[in-house]
Amino acid sequence: MYPTSPDGSIWFGSPVPQIASTLIAALAKRSEIVWGAARLRIRGFELEVPEPVVADESALVELETRTPVVLKHEDRYVLPGDGPYLDRLRHNLAHKADVLGLPAPREVRLLEAGPRRRFSVRGAPRIGARVRIGLVADPRFVDALRSWGLGLDTVQGFGWIR
C-alpha cells in the first residue's frame, strides 16, 4: 500500500502491448475506479512506449526495472550486493534464453540497484530490489525480456522492465 494525495496517481500496466491496450480501452470508458472502499476518479491516462531495441548484438543495452527483481540462491532471497546475486541473474537470463532457443547474453552487468523491498504474495514473502543492468545480447532476446521481465516470479509482476 502506498499513500497518495488527492492528486496522486496509480499506475496500471503490462509489458505486453496487447494487455496494455486492453487496459487503456477499459479505462477510457470509465470516470472512476472502485478499489476496495476507495473511489478513485480518473482524470486521464497515458501510454509509455518502450525505447526500441538496439539492433547491434555487440552494443551494451541498459534495462531498468519498475518492480523489484526477485532472485534466490539455495532457498534464500539474494539482493544486489550479495555475493551470488550477479551469478543468479546470469543463470536466470541464460535459462530464459535457452527456453526461447536464443543465445545467452554475452555480458551482464549490474549498473545500479534500489533499496530492498519485501512483498507478501498469497501469504509468502517475495524480497527483491529494482535494478538497472547492462547486457550484451541478441536483440531478439532483449525484446523478449521486455515482455518476460528479469528474475523469478515475473508472472506475479516482479522484474517488470521499464
JSON list of C-alpha atoms in Angstrom, two decimals:
[
{"chain": "A", "resi": 1, "resn": "MET", "atom": "CA", "xyz": [0.00, 0.00, 0.00]},
{"chain": "A", "resi": 2, "resn": "TYR", "atom": "CA", "xyz": [1.34, 3.43, -0.92]},
{"chain": "A", "resi": 3, "resn": "PRO", "atom": "CA", "xyz": [-0.15, 6.64, 0.50]},
{"chain": "A", "resi": 4, "resn": "THR", "atom": "CA", "xyz": [-1.10, 9.29, -2.02]},
{"chain": "A", "resi": 5, "resn": "SER", "atom": "CA", "xyz": [-2.52, 12.80, -2.04]},
{"chain": "A", "resi": 6, "resn": "PRO", "atom": "CA", "xyz": [-5.86, 13.75, -3.64]},
{"chain": "A", "resi": 7, "resn": "ASP", "atom": "CA", "xyz": [-3.81, 14.50, -6.77]},
{"chain": "A", "resi": 8, "resn": "GLY", "atom": "CA", "xyz": [-1.81, 11.26, -6.65]},
{"chain": "A", "resi": 9, "resn": "SER", "atom": "CA", "xyz": [-1.55, 8.67, -9.33]},
{"chain": "A", "resi": 10, "resn": "ILE", "atom": "CA", "xyz": [-1.80, 4.93, -9.68]},
{"chain": "A", "resi": 11, "resn": "TRP", "atom": "CA", "xyz": [-0.06, 3.06, -12.43]},
{"chain": "A", "resi": 12, "resn": "PHE", "atom": "CA", "xyz": [-1.60, 0.05, -14.09]},
{"chain": "A", "resi": 13, "resn": "GLY", "atom": "CA", "xyz": [0.15, -1.65, -16.89]},
{"chain": "A", "resi": 14, "resn": "SER", "atom": "CA", "xyz": [1.68, -4.56, -18.60]},
{"chain": "A", "resi": 15, "resn": "PRO", "atom": "CA", "xyz": [4.85, -5.00, -20.61]},
{"chain": "A", "resi": 16, "resn": "VAL", "atom": "CA", "xyz": [2.73, -6.91, -23.14]},
{"chain": "A", "resi": 17, "resn": "PRO", "atom": "CA", "xyz": [1.26, -4.41, -25.64]},
{"chain": "A", "resi": 18, "resn": "GLN", "atom": "CA", "xyz": [-1.97, -6.38, -26.17]},
{"chain": "A", "resi": 19, "resn": "ILE", "atom": "CA", "xyz": [-2.72, -6.35, -22.45]},
{"chain": "A", "resi": 20, "resn": "ALA", "atom": "CA", "xyz": [-1.78, -2.67, -22.08]},
{"chain": "A", "resi": 21, "resn": "SER", "atom": "CA", "xyz": [-4.08, -1.70, -24.96]},
{"chain": "A", "resi": 22, "resn": "THR", "atom": "CA", "xyz": [-6.96, -3.60, -23.31]},
{"chain": "A", "resi": 23, "resn": "LEU", "atom": "CA", "xyz": [-6.34, -1.68, -20.05]},
{"chain": "A", "resi": 24, "resn": "ILE", "atom": "CA", "xyz": [-6.39, 1.63, -21.93]},
{"chain": "A", "resi": 25, "resn": "ALA", "atom": "CA", "xyz": [-9.62, 0.74, -23.72]},
{"chain": "A", "resi": 26, "resn": "ALA", "atom": "CA", "xyz": [-11.26, -0.19, -20.40]},
{"chain": "A", "resi": 27, "resn": "LEU", "atom": "CA", "xyz": [-10.04, 2.97, -18.63]},
{"chain": "A", "resi": 28, "resn": "ALA", "atom": "CA", "xyz": [-11.18, 5.21, -21.49]},
{"chain": "A", "resi": 29, "resn": "LYS", "atom": "CA", "xyz": [-14.79, 4.14, -20.80]},
{"chain": "A", "resi": 30, "resn": "ARG", "atom": "CA", "xyz": [-14.68, 4.96, -17.07]},
{"chain": "A", "resi": 31, "resn": "SER", "atom": "CA", "xyz": [-14.68, 8.09, -14.95]},
{"chain": "A", "resi": 32, "resn": "GLU", "atom": "CA", "xyz": [-13.74, 6.29, -11.72]},
{"chain": "A", "resi": 33, "resn": "ILE", "atom": "CA", "xyz": [-12.45, 3.03, -10.31]},
{"chain": "A", "resi": 34, "resn": "VAL", "atom": "CA", "xyz": [-13.74, 1.50, -7.07]},
{"chain": "A", "resi": 35, "resn": "TRP", "atom": "CA", "xyz": [-10.79, -0.09, -5.26]},
{"chain": "A", "resi": 36, "resn": "GLY", "atom": "CA", "xyz": [-11.99, -1.67, -2.04]},
{"chain": "A", "resi": 37, "resn": "ALA", "atom": "CA", "xyz": [-13.56, 1.16, -0.06]},
{"chain": "A", "resi": 38, "resn": "ALA", "atom": "CA", "xyz": [-11.84, 3.87, -2.15]},
{"chain": "A", "resi": 39, "resn": "ARG", "atom": "CA", "xyz": [-13.40, 5.62, -5.12]},
{"chain": "A", "resi": 40, "resn": "LEU", "atom": "CA", "xyz": [-10.66, 6.81, -7.43]},
{"chain": "A", "resi": 41, "resn": "ARG", "atom": "CA", "xyz": [-11.53, 9.44, -10.02]},
{"chain": "A", "resi": 42, "resn": "ILE", "atom": "CA", "xyz": [-9.85, 9.04, -13.40]},
{"chain": "A", "resi": 43, "resn": "ARG", "atom": "CA", "xyz": [-8.53, 12.33, -14.68]},
{"chain": "A", "resi": 44, "resn": "GLY", "atom": "CA", "xyz": [-6.51, 10.91, -17.52]},
{"chain": "A", "resi": 45, "resn": "PHE", "atom": "CA", "xyz": [-4.07, 8.26, -18.56]},
{"chain": "A", "resi": 46, "resn": "GLU", "atom": "CA", "xyz": [-1.04, 7.93, -20.73]},
{"chain": "A", "resi": 47, "resn": "LEU", "atom": "CA", "xyz": [0.78, 5.16, -22.51]},
{"chain": "A", "resi": 48, "resn": "GLU", "atom": "CA", "xyz": [4.52, 4.73, -22.03]},
{"chain": "A", "resi": 49, "resn": "VAL", "atom": "CA", "xyz": [6.15, 3.24, -25.09]},
{"chain": "A", "resi": 50, "resn": "PRO", "atom": "CA", "xyz": [9.48, 1.45, -24.55]},
{"chain": "A", "resi": 51, "resn": "GLU", "atom": "CA", "xyz": [12.57, 2.55, -26.41]},
{"chain": "A", "resi": 52, "resn": "PRO", "atom": "CA", "xyz": [13.29, 0.46, -29.49]},
{"chain": "A", "resi": 53, "resn": "VAL", "atom": "CA", "xyz": [15.73, -2.41, -29.08]},
{"chain": "A", "resi": 54, "resn": "VAL", "atom": "CA", "xyz": [19.21, -1.70, -30.42]},
{"chain": "A", "resi": 55, "resn": "ALA", "atom": "CA", "xyz": [19.85, -3.93, -33.44]},
{"chain": "A", "resi": 56, "resn": "ASP", "atom": "CA", "xyz": [23.59, -4.21, -32.74]},
{"chain": "A", "resi": 57, "resn": "GLU", "atom": "CA", "xyz": [24.38, -7.50, -30.98]},
{"chain": "A", "resi": 58, "resn": "SER", "atom": "CA", "xyz": [27.68, -6.10, -29.65]},
{"chain": "A", "resi": 59, "resn": "ALA", "atom": "CA", "xyz": [26.18, -2.96, -28.05]},
{"chain": "A", "resi": 60, "resn": "LEU", "atom": "CA", "xyz": [25.60, -2.72, -24.32]},
{"chain": "A", "resi": 61, "resn": "VAL", "atom": "CA", "xyz": [21.84, -2.34, -23.77]},
{"chain": "A", "resi": 62, "resn": "GLU", "atom": "CA", "xyz": [20.61, -0.84, -20.49]},
{"chain": "A", "resi": 63, "resn": "LEU", "atom": "CA", "xyz": [17.41, -2.16, -18.94]},
{"chain": "A", "resi": 64, "resn": "GLU", "atom": "CA", "xyz": [15.79, -0.72, -15.82]},
{"chain": "A", "resi": 65, "resn": "THR", "atom": "CA", "xyz": [13.06, -2.43, -13.84]},
{"chain": "A", "resi": 66, "resn": "ARG", "atom": "CA", "xyz": [9.94, -0.75, -12.49]},
{"chain": "A", "resi": 67, "resn": "THR", "atom": "CA", "xyz": [9.33, -3.50, -9.97]},
{"chain": "A", "resi": 68, "resn": "PRO", "atom": "CA", "xyz": [11.78, -5.44, -7.76]},
{"chain": "A", "resi": 69, "resn": "VAL", "atom": "CA", "xyz": [13.75, -8.31, -9.26]},
{"chain": "A", "resi": 70, "resn": "VAL", "atom": "CA", "xyz": [13.37, -11.48, -7.21]},
{"chain": "A", "resi": 71, "resn": "LEU", "atom": "CA", "xyz": [16.29, -13.95, -7.22]},
{"chain": "A", "resi": 72, "resn": "LYS", "atom": "CA", "xyz": [17.07, -16.90, -4.98]},
{"chain": "A", "resi": 73, "resn": "HIS", "atom": "CA", "xyz": [20.20, -18.85, -4.09]},
{"chain": "A", "resi": 74, "resn": "GLU", "atom": "CA", "xyz": [19.84, -22.05, -2.06]},
{"chain": "A", "resi": 75, "resn": "ASP", "atom": "CA", "xyz": [16.28, -21.17, -0.91]},
{"chain": "A", "resi": 76, "resn": "ARG", "atom": "CA", "xyz": [17.35, -17.68, 0.23]},
{"chain": "A", "resi": 77, "resn": "TYR", "atom": "CA", "xyz": [16.43, -14.43, -1.48]},
{"chain": "A", "resi": 78, "resn": "VAL", "atom": "CA", "xyz": [19.51, -12.57, -2.68]},
{"chain": "A", "resi": 79, "resn": "LEU", "atom": "CA", "xyz": [19.83, -8.83, -3.22]},
{"chain": "A", "resi": 80, "resn": "PRO", "atom": "CA", "xyz": [22.22, -6.69, -5.25]},
{"chain": "A", "resi": 81, "resn": "GLY", "atom": "CA", "xyz": [25.44, -6.60, -3.30]},
{"chain": "A", "resi": 82, "resn": "ASP", "atom": "CA", "xyz": [25.08, -10.20, -2.11]},
{"chain": "A", "resi": 83, "resn": "GLY", "atom": "CA", "xyz": [27.86, -12.45, -3.44]},
{"chain": "A", "resi": 84, "resn": "PRO", "atom": "CA", "xyz": [25.71, -14.79, -5.57]},
{"chain": "A", "resi": 85, "resn": "TYR", "atom": "CA", "xyz": [23.40, -12.05, -6.97]},
{"chain": "A", "resi": 86, "resn": "LEU", "atom": "CA", "xyz": [25.05, -11.48, -10.34]},
{"chain": "A", "resi": 87, "resn": "ASP", "atom": "CA", "xyz": [25.64, -15.20, -10.85]},
{"chain": "A", "resi": 88, "resn": "ARG", "atom": "CA", "xyz": [21.94, -15.92, -10.18]},
{"chain": "A", "resi": 89, "resn": "LEU", "atom": "CA", "xyz": [20.88, -13.14, -12.56]},
{"chain": "A", "resi": 90, "resn": "ARG", "atom": "CA", "xyz": [23.17, -14.54, -15.28]},
{"chain": "A", "resi": 91, "resn": "HIS", "atom": "CA", "xyz": [21.78, -18.02, -14.64]},
{"chain": "A", "resi": 92, "resn": "ASN", "atom": "CA", "xyz": [18.19, -16.75, -14.88]},
{"chain": "A", "resi": 93, "resn": "LEU", "atom": "CA", "xyz": [18.91, -14.93, -18.15]},
{"chain": "A", "resi": 94, "resn": "ALA", "atom": "CA", "xyz": [20.70, -17.95, -19.63]},
{"chain": "A", "resi": 95, "resn": "HIS", "atom": "CA", "xyz": [17.74, -20.17, -18.71]},
{"chain": "A", "resi": 96, "resn": "LYS", "atom": "CA", "xyz": [15.28, -17.77, -20.37]},
{"chain": "A", "resi": 97, "resn": "ALA", "atom": "CA", "xyz": [17.45, -17.61, -23.50]},
{"chain": "A", "resi": 98, "resn": "ASP", "atom": "CA", "xyz": [17.56, -21.42, -23.58]},
{"chain": "A", "resi": 99, "resn": "VAL", "atom": "CA", "xyz": [13.76, -21.66, -23.28]},
{"chain": "A", "resi": 100, "resn": "LEU", "atom": "CA", "xyz": [13.44, -19.23, -26.20]},
{"chain": "A", "resi": 101, "resn": "GLY", "atom": "CA", "xyz": [16.06, -21.03, -28.29]},
{"chain": "A", "resi": 102, "resn": "LEU", "atom": "CA", "xyz": [18.27, -17.94, -28.36]},
{"chain": "A", "resi": 103, "resn": "PRO", "atom": "CA", "xyz": [21.89, -17.43, -27.34]},
{"chain": "A", "resi": 104, "resn": "ALA", "atom": "CA", "xyz": [22.52, -16.43, -23.73]},
{"chain": "A", "resi": 105, "resn": "PRO", "atom": "CA", "xyz": [23.72, -12.86, -23.11]},
{"chain": "A", "resi": 106, "resn": "ARG", "atom": "CA", "xyz": [27.45, -12.48, -23.62]},
{"chain": "A", "resi": 107, "resn": "GLU", "atom": "CA", "xyz": [27.80, -9.91, -20.87]},
{"chain": "A", "resi": 108, "resn": "VAL", "atom": "CA", "xyz": [25.66, -8.92, -17.88]},
{"chain": "A", "resi": 109, "resn": "ARG", "atom": "CA", "xyz": [26.50, -6.00, -15.55]},
{"chain": "A", "resi": 110, "resn": "LEU", "atom": "CA", "xyz": [24.69, -4.62, -12.53]},
{"chain": "A", "resi": 111, "resn": "LEU", "atom": "CA", "xyz": [24.78, -0.84, -13.02]},
{"chain": "A", "resi": 112, "resn": "GLU", "atom": "CA", "xyz": [22.53, 0.36, -10.20]},
{"chain": "A", "resi": 113, "resn": "ALA", "atom": "CA", "xyz": [20.21, -1.03, -7.54]},
{"chain": "A", "resi": 114, "resn": "GLY", "atom": "CA", "xyz": [17.38, 0.34, -5.45]},
{"chain": "A", "resi": 115, "resn": "PRO", "atom": "CA", "xyz": [16.54, -0.45, -1.83]},
{"chain": "A", "resi": 116, "resn": "ARG", "atom": "CA", "xyz": [15.37, -3.84, -0.58]},
{"chain": "A", "resi": 117, "resn": "ARG", "atom": "CA", "xyz": [11.61, -4.36, -0.92]},
{"chain": "A", "resi": 118, "resn": "ARG", "atom": "CA", "xyz": [9.52, -7.08, 0.69]},
{"chain": "A", "resi": 119, "resn": "PHE", "atom": "CA", "xyz": [6.08, -8.09, -0.54]},
{"chain": "A", "resi": 120, "resn": "SER", "atom": "CA", "xyz": [3.68, -10.81, 0.51]},
{"chain": "A", "resi": 121, "resn": "VAL", "atom": "CA", "xyz": [2.12, -12.79, -2.32]},
{"chain": "A", "resi": 122, "resn": "ARG", "atom": "CA", "xyz": [-0.57, -15.24, -1.21]},
{"chain": "A", "resi": 123, "resn": "GLY", "atom": "CA", "xyz": [0.99, -15.18, 2.25]},
{"chain": "A", "resi": 124, "resn": "ALA", "atom": "CA", "xyz": [4.52, -15.97, 1.03]},
{"chain": "A", "resi": 125, "resn": "PRO", "atom": "CA", "xyz": [7.33, -13.41, 1.07]},
{"chain": "A", "resi": 126, "resn": "ARG", "atom": "CA", "xyz": [8.99, -12.05, -2.06]},
{"chain": "A", "resi": 127, "resn": "ILE", "atom": "CA", "xyz": [12.14, -10.00, -1.49]},
{"chain": "A", "resi": 128, "resn": "GLY", "atom": "CA", "xyz": [13.98, -8.06, -4.17]},
{"chain": "A", "resi": 129, "resn": "ALA", "atom": "CA", "xyz": [15.17, -4.70, -5.42]},
{"chain": "A", "resi": 130, "resn": "ARG", "atom": "CA", "xyz": [14.72, -2.62, -8.55]},
{"chain": "A", "resi": 131, "resn": "VAL", "atom": "CA", "xyz": [17.80, -2.70, -10.76]},
{"chain": "A", "resi": 132, "resn": "ARG", "atom": "CA", "xyz": [19.40, -1.16, -13.81]},
{"chain": "A", "resi": 133, "resn": "ILE", "atom": "CA", "xyz": [21.50, -3.64, -15.74]},
{"chain": "A", "resi": 134, "resn": "GLY", "atom": "CA", "xyz": [23.61, -3.58, -18.86]},
{"chain": "A", "resi": 135, "resn": "LEU", "atom": "CA", "xyz": [23.78, -6.56, -21.15]},
{"chain": "A", "resi": 136, "resn": "VAL", "atom": "CA", "xyz": [25.21, -7.54, -24.49]},
{"chain": "A", "resi": 137, "resn": "ALA", "atom": "CA", "xyz": [22.74, -9.91, -26.10]},
{"chain": "A", "resi": 138, "resn": "ASP", "atom": "CA", "xyz": [20.85, -10.87, -29.22]},
{"chain": "A", "resi": 139, "resn": "PRO", "atom": "CA", "xyz": [18.30, -8.09, -29.92]},
{"chain": "A", "resi": 140, "resn": "ARG", "atom": "CA", "xyz": [15.52, -10.70, -30.12]},
{"chain": "A", "resi": 141, "resn": "PHE", "atom": "CA", "xyz": [16.36, -11.78, -26.58]},
{"chain": "A", "resi": 142, "resn": "VAL", "atom": "CA", "xyz": [16.36, -8.19, -25.32]},
{"chain": "A", "resi": 143, "resn": "ASP", "atom": "CA", "xyz": [12.95, -7.67, -26.95]},
{"chain": "A", "resi": 144, "resn": "ALA", "atom": "CA", "xyz": [11.61, -10.86, -25.32]},
{"chain": "A", "resi": 145, "resn": "LEU", "atom": "CA", "xyz": [12.89, -9.74, -21.90]},
{"chain": "A", "resi": 146, "resn": "ARG", "atom": "CA", "xyz": [10.78, -6.58, -22.14]},
{"chain": "A", "resi": 147, "resn": "SER", "atom": "CA", "xyz": [7.68, -8.81, -22.09]},
{"chain": "A", "resi": 148, "resn": "TRP", "atom": "CA", "xyz": [9.01, -11.50, -19.78]},
{"chain": "A", "resi": 149, "resn": "GLY", "atom": "CA", "xyz": [10.94, -9.49, -17.17]},
{"chain": "A", "resi": 150, "resn": "LEU", "atom": "CA", "xyz": [14.02, -10.17, -15.06]},
{"chain": "A", "resi": 151, "resn": "GLY", "atom": "CA", "xyz": [14.36, -12.73, -12.31]},
{"chain": "A", "resi": 152, "resn": "LEU", "atom": "CA", "xyz": [11.76, -15.01, -10.76]},
{"chain": "A", "resi": 153, "resn": "ASP", "atom": "CA", "xyz": [8.03, -14.56, -10.18]},
{"chain": "A", "resi": 154, "resn": "THR", "atom": "CA", "xyz": [7.58, -12.33, -13.23]},
{"chain": "A", "resi": 155, "resn": "VAL", "atom": "CA", "xyz": [4.04, -13.66, -13.63]},
{"chain": "A", "resi": 156, "resn": "GLN", "atom": "CA", "xyz": [3.33, -12.03, -10.24]},
{"chain": "A", "resi": 157, "resn": "GLY", "atom": "CA", "xyz": [4.58, -8.67, -11.52]},
{"chain": "A", "resi": 158, "resn": "PHE", "atom": "CA", "xyz": [8.20, -8.77, -10.38]},
{"chain": "A", "resi": 159, "resn": "GLY", "atom": "CA", "xyz": [11.11, -7.73, -12.59]},
{"chain": "A", "resi": 160, "resn": "TRP", "atom": "CA", "xyz": [8.97, -5.66, -14.95]},
{"chain": "A", "resi": 161, "resn": "ILE", "atom": "CA", "xyz": [11.29, -3.77, -17.32]},
{"chain": "A", "resi": 162, "resn": "ARG", "atom": "CA", "xyz": [10.60, -0.12, -17.92]}
]
